[in-house]
Amino acid sequence: MSIIYHTQQYKLADKAMENFIDADEIHEILHSHQQPTMEQVNEVIARSLTKNRLSLAETAILVNANEPEMVEAIKTAAKQLKEQVYGKRIVLFAPLYIGNLCINDCAYCGFRSSNKKQERITLGKQDIINQVTALEDAGHKRLILVYGEHPRYDARFIADTVKMVYGVKSGNGEIRRVNINAAPLDVEGFKIVKEAGIGTYQIFQETYHRPTYEKVHLKGTKKHFDWRLASLDRAQEAGIDDVGIGALFGLYDWRFEVLGLLRHVNHFEAVYNVGPHTISFPRIQSASGFEVDKQYAVSDADFTKLVAVLRLAVPYTGLILTAREPGSIRDEILQYGVSQIDGGTNIEMKGYTSHKEQQNLDHEQFEICDNRTLNEVMEELVEDGYIPSFCTACYRLKRTGEHFMEFSVPGFIKRFCQPNALLTLAEYLEDYAPPATKEKGYKLIEDSLRDYDDERFKSKLNERLERIKAGERDLYF
Ligand code: SAM
Ligand code: SF4
């Protein structure tokens, strides 16, 4: 019997706004694909390498592949796929916490309403200007704004703060793309936020396992599994087709969550004909007021494997890794196909201007493990041969469905994404990099130019690089 379950079946069943998670089905698929053979693992890997999204059953085979040579084969294939599909670019962003008031009581989060130790802060206009100025002065061009859930943070508030961020200009600095991670809105609310010109709207389901969901969400609107599960359907209905999904790893069995994420992807594809733009896979970190038992804690070995499995399962979906993870884990999983990371992250309220050495858990949501500055992250990426990118071209040229463009137009990455990455890197090197990073960065640009045998295109790209050196900014293809 073929191991492939055709995802076509969801075309018949899935409807907008309706629950699509069937826990029994996921458990059954995981259960019936235990202890796969090397042959089965290789068969699934081969399908992924031809850039097919995997079915739940195929993904279950990879998830259950535990022999060291199987794990090795999965990781090697993920590296290969990453290089084929994404090339060497890594997009950089920073989170900016706008407000930590919260009516919910999520057992894992420092902002939970029952945590009376948490100092509650909402950034005012001047605070936003100060934080964004500091981020721009470090070289950032892309931010994700993060909010607790509170009546004060309604759609208008979110839209206003987005517009404030776009309005801050410091020297050559500007924020060219503002993404959002905030509570689910209704369709009207999503429309208001869309009008403010947001990029991606991210909402993590946290866990796709309803009983666990109900156990860890003790109070407030977030208690309602179905309202959250349908939230990005409402975003789609409001015209936001650029959405990010995620699961908080450590609440329930990671294998189940991987299949839950995949089921969410095929729900979007079935109903809206477009998958989510990104998947996030935060691994739970300690926090002030933290009350989650360690039963489902994900080990480093399982975590690195699950990222490789996700890469193979959804070749065309961006994968986001954050500073929750220490440098060593970040370095390893960057190779398996992560397409975006944060750099120079500070999740303390007003943290980008406070310059404190120590984290204070009573001022932030959870602990972070990568405290490097943006420049340190940039320099390491460059040394490892990655091209750090701040590119926002597609979104600003209204090439909508950015990921769709990237992957559906042959040669798009080489012709647009990679050159734009090089142009934004040159801007960074000119405006923000210390001399050592600048030297290494320009060496990487020179080496990357050798990849182009189309001399006409190469000279166009060179000409733009020269214009950037001469002081022009925001050039892209
Ligand atoms: N309040 C909104 C919500 O809950 O969706 C948006 C912001 S919330 C601050 C962003 C995400 O942080 C959550 O969706 C959750 O996955 C993650 N998070 C919360 N507590 C965490 C912890 N202790 N460790 C790692 N990630 C955590
Ligand atoms: Fe509030 Fe979000 Fe934290 Fe839950 S995860 S307590 S909703 S900020």
Short mmCIF file of C-alpha atoms and ligand atoms in Angstrom, two decimals:
data_model
loop_
_atom_site.label_atom_id
_atom_site.label_comp_id
_atom_site.label_asym_id
_atom_site.label_seq_id
_atom_site.Cartn_x
_atom_site.Cartn_y
_atom_site.Cartn_z
CA MET A 1 0.00 0.00 0.00
CA SER A 2 1.28 3.44 -0.81
CA ILE A 3 2.22 5.44 2.26
CA ILE A 4 0.88 8.59 0.69
CA TYR A 5 -2.45 9.94 1.92
CA HIS A 6 -3.54 12.47 -0.61
CA THR A 7 -4.29 15.84 0.91
CA GLN A 8 -6.99 16.15 -1.71
CA GLN A 9 -9.35 14.68 0.88
CA TYR A 10 -9.33 18.01 2.74
CA LYS A 11 -10.66 19.79 -0.33
CA LEU A 12 -13.90 17.99 0.31
CA ALA A 13 -14.09 18.37 4.04
CA ASP A 14 -12.62 21.72 5.07
CA LYS A 15 -14.77 24.83 5.35
CA ALA A 16 -13.86 28.36 6.31
CA MET A 17 -14.15 29.09 10.05
CA GLU A 18 -14.81 25.47 10.93
CA ASN A 19 -12.74 23.30 13.22
CA PHE A 20 -10.41 21.16 11.14
CA ILE A 21 -8.44 19.48 13.91
CA ASP A 22 -9.45 15.90 14.55
CA ALA A 23 -7.24 14.71 17.42
CA ASP A 24 -8.23 11.07 16.93
CA GLU A 25 -7.20 11.23 13.28
CA ILE A 26 -3.80 12.72 14.19
CA HIS A 27 -3.19 10.16 16.93
CA GLU A 28 -4.24 7.37 14.59
CA ILE A 29 -1.88 8.52 11.83
CA LEU A 30 1.00 8.80 14.30
CA HIS A 31 0.19 5.41 15.74
CA SER A 32 -0.10 3.59 12.42
CA HIS A 33 3.28 4.84 11.15
CA GLN A 34 5.45 3.85 14.09
CA GLN A 35 8.88 2.30 13.54
CA PRO A 36 9.19 3.07 9.84
CA THR A 37 11.81 1.31 7.75
CA MET A 38 14.76 3.14 6.20
CA GLU A 39 13.16 2.48 2.82
CA GLN A 40 9.97 4.29 3.83
CA VAL A 41 11.96 7.21 5.25
CA ASN A 42 13.94 7.48 2.02
CA GLU A 43 10.75 7.33 -0.04
CA VAL A 44 9.26 10.26 1.87
CA ILE A 45 12.50 12.24 1.70
CA ALA A 46 12.64 11.72 -2.06
CA ARG A 47 9.13 13.14 -2.44
CA SER A 48 10.02 16.16 -0.37
CA LEU A 49 13.18 16.80 -2.39
CA THR A 50 11.02 17.13 -5.48
CA LYS A 51 9.41 20.03 -3.55
CA ASN A 52 6.09 18.41 -2.76
CA ARG A 53 4.32 19.28 0.45
CA LEU A 54 4.10 16.08 2.47
CA SER A 55 0.88 14.48 3.67
CA LEU A 56 0.16 13.88 7.34
CA ALA A 57 1.04 10.20 6.95
CA GLU A 58 4.35 10.93 5.27
CA THR A 59 5.21 13.47 7.94
CA ALA A 60 4.28 10.92 10.63
CA ILE A 61 6.87 8.59 9.11
CA LEU A 62 9.59 11.22 9.50
CA VAL A 63 8.43 12.18 12.98
CA ASN A 64 8.61 8.52 14.06
CA ALA A 65 11.97 7.86 12.39
CA ASN A 66 14.25 7.48 15.40
CA GLU A 67 17.24 5.43 14.24
CA PRO A 68 20.38 7.61 14.08
CA GLU A 69 20.88 6.99 10.34
CA MET A 70 17.27 8.01 9.68
CA VAL A 71 17.64 11.23 11.65
CA GLU A 72 20.88 11.91 9.81
CA ALA A 73 19.16 11.36 6.45
CA ILE A 74 16.32 13.74 7.44
CA LYS A 75 18.75 16.47 8.51
CA THR A 76 20.91 16.07 5.40
CA ALA A 77 17.85 16.28 3.14
CA ALA A 78 16.56 19.37 4.98
CA LYS A 79 19.92 21.08 4.37
CA GLN A 80 19.76 20.15 0.72
CA LEU A 81 16.20 21.40 0.31
CA LYS A 82 17.02 24.64 2.07
CA GLU A 83 19.88 25.31 -0.32
CA GLN A 84 17.77 24.46 -3.38
CA VAL A 85 14.74 26.48 -2.36
CA TYR A 86 16.00 29.39 -0.30
CA GLY A 87 19.63 29.81 -1.25
CA LYS A 88 21.74 31.49 1.37
CA ARG A 89 19.48 34.32 2.49
CA ILE A 90 18.34 34.74 6.08
CA VAL A 91 15.85 37.51 6.74
CA LEU A 92 16.39 39.48 9.96
CA PHE A 93 13.80 41.16 12.15
CA ALA A 94 13.32 42.32 15.75
CA PRO A 95 10.35 42.03 18.11
CA LEU A 96 9.04 45.18 19.78
CA TYR A 97 6.74 44.71 22.78
CA ILE A 98 4.09 47.44 22.72
CA GLY A 99 2.09 46.52 25.81
CA ASN A 100 1.91 43.73 28.37
CA LEU A 101 -1.53 44.30 29.88
CA CYS A 102 -3.39 41.01 29.59
CA ILE A 103 -6.80 39.66 30.55
CA ASN A 104 -5.82 36.06 29.89
CA ASP A 105 -4.14 33.62 32.22
CA CYS A 106 -1.89 31.40 30.13
CA ALA A 107 0.05 29.11 32.47
CA TYR A 108 3.29 29.57 30.49
CA CYS A 109 3.45 33.34 30.06
CA GLY A 110 4.96 36.03 32.26
CA PHE A 111 2.21 38.45 31.17
CA ARG A 112 -0.61 36.23 32.56
CA SER A 113 -3.15 38.22 34.52
CA SER A 114 -2.53 36.28 37.73
CA ASN A 115 1.15 37.26 37.73
CA LYS A 116 1.02 40.23 40.07
CA LYS A 117 4.81 40.60 40.04
CA GLN A 118 4.79 41.64 36.39
CA GLU A 119 5.14 45.39 35.95
CA ARG A 120 2.43 46.43 33.43
CA ILE A 121 3.56 48.89 30.79
CA THR A 122 2.01 50.21 27.59
CA LEU A 123 4.25 52.21 25.30
CA GLY A 124 3.07 55.73 24.57
CA LYS A 125 3.87 57.63 21.39
CA GLN A 126 7.20 58.98 22.64
CA ASP A 127 8.18 55.53 23.96
CA ILE A 128 7.48 54.03 20.55
CA ILE A 129 9.54 56.73 18.86
CA ASN A 130 12.43 56.05 21.27
CA GLN A 131 12.34 52.28 20.82
CA VAL A 132 12.01 52.41 17.05
CA THR A 133 14.79 55.00 16.80
CA ALA A 134 17.09 52.67 18.76
CA LEU A 135 16.14 49.75 16.49
CA GLU A 136 16.69 51.78 13.33
CA ASP A 137 20.02 53.03 14.67
CA ALA A 138 21.11 49.40 15.05
CA GLY A 139 20.15 48.73 11.39
CA HIS A 140 16.72 47.12 11.61
CA LYS A 141 14.18 47.46 8.80
CA ARG A 142 11.62 44.83 9.80
CA LEU A 143 9.80 44.60 13.13
CA ILE A 144 7.17 42.44 14.71
CA LEU A 145 5.00 44.30 17.20
CA VAL A 146 3.82 42.19 20.15
CA TYR A 147 0.82 42.89 22.38
CA GLY A 148 -0.88 41.26 25.38
CA GLU A 149 -4.62 40.77 25.04
CA HIS A 150 -6.57 43.63 26.57
CA PRO A 151 -9.56 45.82 25.64
CA ARG A 152 -7.12 48.72 25.42
CA TYR A 153 -5.26 46.98 22.60
CA ASP A 154 -8.15 46.91 20.16
CA ALA A 155 -7.83 47.01 16.37
CA ARG A 156 -7.65 50.84 16.29
CA PHE A 157 -4.90 50.87 18.90
CA ILE A 158 -2.92 48.26 16.97
CA ALA A 159 -3.42 50.16 13.69
CA ASP A 160 -2.34 53.45 15.32
CA THR A 161 0.81 51.94 16.78
CA VAL A 162 1.68 50.40 13.39
CA LYS A 163 1.35 53.80 11.73
CA MET A 164 3.50 55.41 14.44
CA VAL A 165 6.23 52.86 13.82
CA TYR A 166 6.19 53.50 10.05
CA GLY A 167 6.45 57.22 10.78
CA VAL A 168 9.74 57.07 12.72
CA LYS A 169 12.80 57.94 10.60
CA SER A 170 16.26 58.21 12.11
CA GLY A 171 19.11 59.13 9.73
CA ASN A 172 18.88 56.71 6.83
CA GLY A 173 16.84 54.40 9.03
CA GLU A 174 13.22 53.48 8.53
CA ILE A 175 11.01 50.49 9.26
CA ARG A 176 9.79 49.08 5.97
CA ARG A 177 7.71 46.21 7.21
CA VAL A 178 5.70 45.89 10.41
CA ASN A 179 4.36 42.45 11.30
CA ILE A 180 1.98 41.79 14.19
CA ASN A 181 1.71 39.19 16.93
CA ALA A 182 -1.42 39.99 18.87
CA ALA A 183 -4.70 38.54 20.03
CA PRO A 184 -7.19 37.28 17.45
CA LEU A 185 -9.58 39.95 16.14
CA ASP A 186 -12.96 39.73 14.48
CA VAL A 187 -13.23 40.27 10.71
CA GLU A 188 -13.89 44.03 11.12
CA GLY A 189 -10.87 44.35 13.40
CA PHE A 190 -8.60 42.57 10.94
CA LYS A 191 -9.78 44.96 8.21
CA ILE A 192 -8.81 47.97 10.32
CA VAL A 193 -5.35 46.57 10.99
CA LYS A 194 -4.87 45.64 7.34
CA GLU A 195 -5.51 49.24 6.32
CA ALA A 196 -2.58 50.34 8.48
CA GLY A 197 -0.30 48.48 6.07
CA ILE A 198 0.81 45.51 8.13
CA GLY A 199 2.90 42.67 6.77
CA THR A 200 2.18 39.29 8.36
CA TYR A 201 -0.38 38.76 11.15
CA GLN A 202 0.89 35.99 13.41
CA ILE A 203 -1.24 34.01 15.82
CA PHE A 204 0.05 30.82 17.38
CA GLN A 205 -2.45 28.13 18.28
CA GLU A 206 0.01 27.18 21.09
CA THR A 207 -1.29 23.59 21.15
CA TYR A 208 -3.56 21.81 18.67
CA HIS A 209 -4.56 19.37 21.41
CA ARG A 210 -7.83 20.68 22.81
CA PRO A 211 -7.68 19.10 26.32
CA THR A 212 -4.18 20.49 26.84
CA TYR A 213 -5.27 23.84 25.43
CA GLU A 214 -8.10 24.00 27.94
CA LYS A 215 -5.80 23.03 30.79
CA VAL A 216 -3.18 25.75 30.19
CA HIS A 217 -5.52 28.63 29.30
CA LEU A 218 -7.22 29.34 32.56
CA LYS A 219 -9.09 32.59 32.06
CA GLY A 220 -10.07 35.20 29.49
CA THR A 221 -10.91 35.09 25.79
CA LYS A 222 -7.97 32.87 24.97
CA LYS A 223 -9.68 29.97 26.77
CA HIS A 224 -11.74 29.40 23.63
CA PHE A 225 -9.91 26.93 21.38
CA ASP A 226 -12.26 27.34 18.39
CA TRP A 227 -12.18 31.16 18.40
CA ARG A 228 -8.40 31.00 18.18
CA LEU A 229 -8.29 28.15 15.67
CA ALA A 230 -10.51 30.09 13.26
CA SER A 231 -8.72 33.41 13.84
CA LEU A 232 -6.56 33.35 10.76
CA ASP A 233 -9.58 32.27 8.69
CA ARG A 234 -11.16 35.55 9.83
CA ALA A 235 -7.96 37.35 8.83
CA GLN A 236 -8.24 35.81 5.37
CA GLU A 237 -11.89 36.87 5.15
CA ALA A 238 -10.74 40.40 5.98
CA GLY A 239 -8.24 40.31 3.12
CA ILE A 240 -5.09 39.55 5.13
CA ASP A 241 -3.65 36.67 3.15
CA ASP A 242 -0.22 36.96 4.72
CA VAL A 243 -0.54 35.05 7.98
CA GLY A 244 1.79 33.17 10.33
CA ILE A 245 0.89 30.10 12.37
CA GLY A 246 2.78 28.48 15.23
CA ALA A 247 2.78 26.02 18.10
CA LEU A 248 4.38 26.48 21.50
CA PHE A 249 6.48 23.35 21.86
CA GLY A 250 6.52 21.85 25.36
CA LEU A 251 2.80 21.93 26.15
CA TYR A 252 1.92 18.59 24.55
CA ASP A 253 3.59 15.81 22.52
CA TRP A 254 5.73 17.54 19.88
CA ARG A 255 4.83 14.89 17.29
CA PHE A 256 1.16 15.76 17.58
CA GLU A 257 1.92 19.48 17.27
CA VAL A 258 3.97 18.97 14.09
CA LEU A 259 1.00 17.19 12.50
CA GLY A 260 -1.34 19.87 13.86
CA LEU A 261 0.71 22.57 12.15
CA LEU A 262 0.69 20.63 8.92
CA ARG A 263 -3.07 20.16 9.16
CA HIS A 264 -3.40 23.93 9.61
CA VAL A 265 -1.34 24.46 6.44
CA ASN A 266 -3.50 22.13 4.40
CA HIS A 267 -6.65 23.73 5.81
CA PHE A 268 -5.53 27.08 4.36
CA GLU A 269 -4.57 25.50 1.08
CA ALA A 270 -7.90 23.69 0.86
CA VAL A 271 -10.06 26.70 1.72
CA TYR A 272 -8.05 29.72 0.53
CA ASN A 273 -5.72 28.18 -2.01
CA VAL A 274 -2.71 29.68 -0.28
CA GLY A 275 -0.73 28.33 2.65
CA PRO A 276 0.39 30.44 5.60
CA HIS A 277 3.44 32.60 4.93
CA THR A 278 5.34 31.39 7.98
CA ILE A 279 5.42 28.77 10.71
CA SER A 280 6.91 29.55 14.13
CA PHE A 281 7.93 26.85 16.59
CA PRO A 282 8.75 28.59 19.88
CA ARG A 283 10.06 26.18 22.49
CA ILE A 284 8.73 27.00 25.92
CA GLN A 285 11.06 29.00 28.19
CA SER A 286 10.87 29.76 31.84
CA ALA A 287 8.90 32.86 32.77
CA SER A 288 7.78 34.77 35.84
CA GLY A 289 4.69 32.94 37.20
CA PHE A 290 5.41 29.90 34.96
CA GLU A 291 3.28 26.83 35.79
CA VAL A 292 3.69 24.15 33.13
CA ASP A 293 4.86 20.67 34.04
CA LYS A 294 7.93 19.38 32.25
CA GLN A 295 6.32 16.17 30.96
CA TYR A 296 6.34 17.35 27.35
CA ALA A 297 9.57 19.38 27.42
CA VAL A 298 11.24 18.97 24.02
CA SER A 299 14.90 17.87 24.13
CA ASP A 300 17.50 19.53 21.90
CA ALA A 301 17.72 16.31 19.85
CA ASP A 302 13.96 16.22 19.22
CA PHE A 303 13.80 19.96 18.61
CA THR A 304 16.50 20.01 15.94
CA LYS A 305 14.90 16.99 14.28
CA LEU A 306 11.43 18.52 14.31
CA VAL A 307 12.69 21.63 12.53
CA ALA A 308 14.26 19.46 9.82
CA VAL A 309 10.98 17.50 9.51
CA LEU A 310 8.98 20.73 9.17
CA ARG A 311 11.33 21.92 6.43
CA LEU A 312 10.77 18.72 4.48
CA ALA A 313 7.01 18.69 5.14
CA VAL A 314 6.37 22.25 3.89
CA PRO A 315 9.14 23.14 1.44
CA TYR A 316 7.55 26.50 0.55
CA THR A 317 6.61 27.88 3.94
CA GLY A 318 8.96 30.26 5.76
CA LEU A 319 10.26 28.98 9.09
CA ILE A 320 10.91 31.48 11.88
CA LEU A 321 13.41 30.88 14.66
CA THR A 322 13.70 33.26 17.63
CA ALA A 323 16.14 34.24 20.35
CA ARG A 324 14.31 31.91 22.73
CA GLU A 325 16.94 29.40 21.54
CA PRO A 326 20.65 29.55 22.47
CA GLY A 327 23.26 30.34 19.78
CA SER A 328 24.37 26.71 19.38
CA ILE A 329 20.84 25.48 18.55
CA ARG A 330 20.26 28.49 16.30
CA ASP A 331 23.46 27.73 14.38
CA GLU A 332 22.47 24.10 13.86
CA ILE A 333 18.89 24.63 12.74
CA LEU A 334 19.72 27.56 10.47
CA GLN A 335 21.16 24.89 8.22
CA TYR A 336 17.87 22.98 8.07
CA GLY A 337 15.89 25.67 6.40
CA VAL A 338 15.04 28.48 8.78
CA SER A 339 14.33 31.52 6.65
CA GLN A 340 13.95 34.27 9.28
CA ILE A 341 15.57 34.98 12.63
CA ASP A 342 15.50 37.88 15.06
CA GLY A 343 18.70 39.71 15.89
CA GLY A 344 19.70 41.99 18.75
CA THR A 345 16.47 41.02 20.48
CA ASN A 346 15.36 42.59 23.73
CA ILE A 347 11.92 41.60 24.98
CA GLU A 348 11.95 43.77 28.07
CA MET A 349 9.36 46.54 27.91
CA LYS A 350 11.25 49.64 26.60
CA GLY A 351 14.27 47.32 26.54
CA TYR A 352 15.98 48.76 23.45
CA THR A 353 16.82 51.94 25.34
CA SER A 354 17.47 50.55 28.81
CA HIS A 355 20.90 48.92 28.13
CA LYS A 356 20.66 46.51 31.05
CA GLU A 357 23.03 43.57 31.15
CA GLN A 358 20.71 41.28 33.12
CA GLN A 359 17.25 40.10 32.13
CA ASN A 360 14.52 40.92 34.62
CA LEU A 361 11.77 38.33 34.26
CA ASP A 362 9.26 40.60 35.97
CA HIS A 363 9.55 43.02 33.05
CA GLU A 364 9.22 40.54 30.23
CA GLN A 365 7.30 37.63 28.87
CA PHE A 366 9.85 34.82 29.15
CA GLU A 367 13.59 34.21 29.22
CA ILE A 368 15.64 34.60 26.05
CA CYS A 369 18.81 32.65 25.38
CA ASP A 370 20.50 34.57 22.59
CA ASN A 371 21.62 37.98 23.79
CA ARG A 372 23.89 38.87 20.87
CA THR A 373 23.63 42.32 19.31
CA LEU A 374 22.33 42.67 15.76
CA ASN A 375 25.86 43.30 14.54
CA GLU A 376 27.19 40.18 16.27
CA VAL A 377 24.45 38.13 14.62
CA MET A 378 25.13 39.76 11.23
CA GLU A 379 28.85 39.14 11.48
CA GLU A 380 28.39 35.49 12.38
CA LEU A 381 25.93 34.95 9.55
CA VAL A 382 28.35 36.52 7.08
CA GLU A 383 31.25 34.42 8.41
CA ASP A 384 29.14 31.30 7.93
CA GLY A 385 28.35 32.24 4.32
CA TYR A 386 24.70 33.31 4.85
CA ILE A 387 23.43 36.51 3.27
CA PRO A 388 21.59 38.50 5.94
CA SER A 389 18.64 40.23 4.31
CA PHE A 390 16.38 43.11 5.28
CA CYS A 391 14.53 42.91 1.98
CA THR A 392 10.91 44.09 1.87
CA ALA A 393 10.65 44.56 -1.90
CA CYS A 394 7.79 42.22 -2.84
CA TYR A 395 5.49 43.51 -0.22
CA ARG A 396 6.19 47.13 -1.13
CA LEU A 397 5.90 46.56 -4.87
CA LYS A 398 2.54 44.89 -4.16
CA ARG A 399 3.83 41.62 -5.50
CA THR A 400 1.28 40.03 -3.23
CA GLY A 401 1.57 36.52 -1.93
CA GLU A 402 5.26 37.09 -1.54
CA HIS A 403 6.04 33.45 -0.93
CA PHE A 404 3.99 32.51 -3.95
CA MET A 405 6.12 34.81 -6.13
CA GLU A 406 9.33 33.48 -4.67
CA PHE A 407 8.56 29.92 -5.50
CA SER A 408 6.26 29.90 -8.47
CA VAL A 409 8.25 32.08 -10.85
CA PRO A 410 11.28 30.17 -12.11
CA GLY A 411 14.54 31.89 -11.16
CA PHE A 412 12.72 34.42 -8.96
CA ILE A 413 15.01 33.90 -5.99
CA LYS A 414 18.17 34.39 -8.01
CA ARG A 415 16.78 37.31 -9.99
CA PHE A 416 15.03 39.18 -7.14
CA CYS A 417 15.47 37.81 -3.61
CA GLN A 418 19.22 37.27 -3.62
CA PRO A 419 20.13 40.60 -5.28
CA ASN A 420 17.75 42.43 -2.93
CA ALA A 421 19.37 40.68 0.02
CA LEU A 422 22.77 41.91 -1.23
CA LEU A 423 21.46 45.47 -1.67
CA THR A 424 19.99 45.60 1.85
CA LEU A 425 23.20 44.08 3.22
CA ALA A 426 25.20 46.85 1.49
CA GLU A 427 22.93 49.47 3.09
CA TYR A 428 23.59 47.93 6.48
CA LEU A 429 27.34 47.82 5.86
CA GLU A 430 27.39 51.49 4.82
CA ASP A 431 25.21 52.84 7.62
CA TYR A 432 25.68 50.66 10.69
CA ALA A 433 28.52 48.13 10.47
CA PRO A 434 31.84 48.51 12.28
CA PRO A 435 34.89 48.25 9.94
CA ALA A 436 35.51 44.51 10.52
CA THR A 437 31.92 43.55 9.63
CA LYS A 438 31.99 45.92 6.68
CA GLU A 439 35.07 44.26 5.25
CA LYS A 440 33.66 40.75 5.68
CA GLY A 441 30.28 41.81 4.32
CA TYR A 442 31.69 43.31 1.12
CA LYS A 443 33.82 40.22 0.61
CA LEU A 444 30.62 38.12 0.80
CA ILE A 445 28.90 40.43 -1.69
CA GLU A 446 31.83 40.06 -4.10
CA ASP A 447 31.80 36.27 -3.75
CA SER A 448 28.03 36.17 -4.31
CA LEU A 449 28.31 38.26 -7.48
CA ARG A 450 30.40 35.45 -8.95
CA ASP A 451 27.24 33.30 -8.91
CA TYR A 452 25.80 35.41 -11.73
CA ASP A 453 26.85 34.49 -15.25
CA ASP A 454 24.35 36.85 -16.83
CA GLU A 455 26.73 39.78 -17.34
CA ARG A 456 23.97 42.29 -18.10
CA PHE A 457 22.18 41.52 -14.87
CA LYS A 458 25.43 41.49 -12.93
CA SER A 459 26.31 44.97 -14.16
CA LYS A 460 22.83 46.24 -13.19
CA LEU A 461 23.30 44.85 -9.71
CA ASN A 462 26.81 46.31 -9.49
CA GLU A 463 25.50 49.67 -10.58
CA ARG A 464 22.93 49.64 -7.75
CA LEU A 465 25.57 48.61 -5.24
CA GLU A 466 27.68 51.60 -6.35
CA ARG A 467 24.68 53.92 -5.97
CA ILE A 468 24.23 52.66 -2.41
CA LYS A 469 27.91 53.33 -1.69
CA ALA A 470 27.34 56.84 -3.06
CA GLY A 471 24.50 57.43 -0.57
CA GLU A 472 21.27 56.33 -2.32
CA ARG A 473 18.98 54.06 -0.30
CA ASP A 474 16.08 51.69 -0.76
CA LEU A 475 16.99 50.30 -4.18
CA TYR A 476 15.53 46.98 -5.15
CA PHE A 477 14.50 44.76 -8.02
N1 SAM B 1 -0.99 37.92 23.53
C1 SAM B 1 -1.01 37.43 22.22
C2 SAM B 1 -1.20 35.94 22.18
O1 SAM B 1 -1.15 35.31 23.22
O2 SAM B 1 -1.40 35.44 21.10
C3 SAM B 1 0.22 37.73 21.42
C4 SAM B 1 1.52 37.87 22.06
S1 SAM B 1 2.16 36.50 22.95
C5 SAM B 1 3.00 37.62 23.91
C6 SAM B 1 3.23 35.76 21.72
C7 SAM B 1 3.60 34.31 21.87
O3 SAM B 1 4.61 34.13 22.84
C8 SAM B 1 2.53 33.38 22.33
O4 SAM B 1 1.67 33.07 21.27
C9 SAM B 1 3.31 32.18 22.84
O5 SAM B 1 3.43 31.17 21.86
C10 SAM B 1 4.69 32.74 23.12
N2 SAM B 1 5.06 32.51 24.52
C11 SAM B 1 4.33 32.81 25.61
N3 SAM B 1 4.95 32.39 26.73
C12 SAM B 1 6.10 31.78 26.33
C13 SAM B 1 7.16 31.12 27.03
N4 SAM B 1 7.16 30.98 28.35
N5 SAM B 1 8.19 30.62 26.30
C14 SAM B 1 8.21 30.76 24.96
N6 SAM B 1 7.25 31.37 24.25
C15 SAM B 1 6.18 31.87 24.93
FE1 SF4 B 2 -1.53 37.18 27.51
FE2 SF4 B 2 -0.56 36.28 25.16
FE3 SF4 B 2 0.78 35.97 27.46
FE4 SF4 B 2 -1.41 34.59 27.09
S1 SF4 B 2 0.50 34.44 25.83
S2 SF4 B 2 -0.87 35.68 28.99
S3 SF4 B 2 -2.63 36.01 25.95
S4 SF4 B 2 0.33 37.86 26.46
#
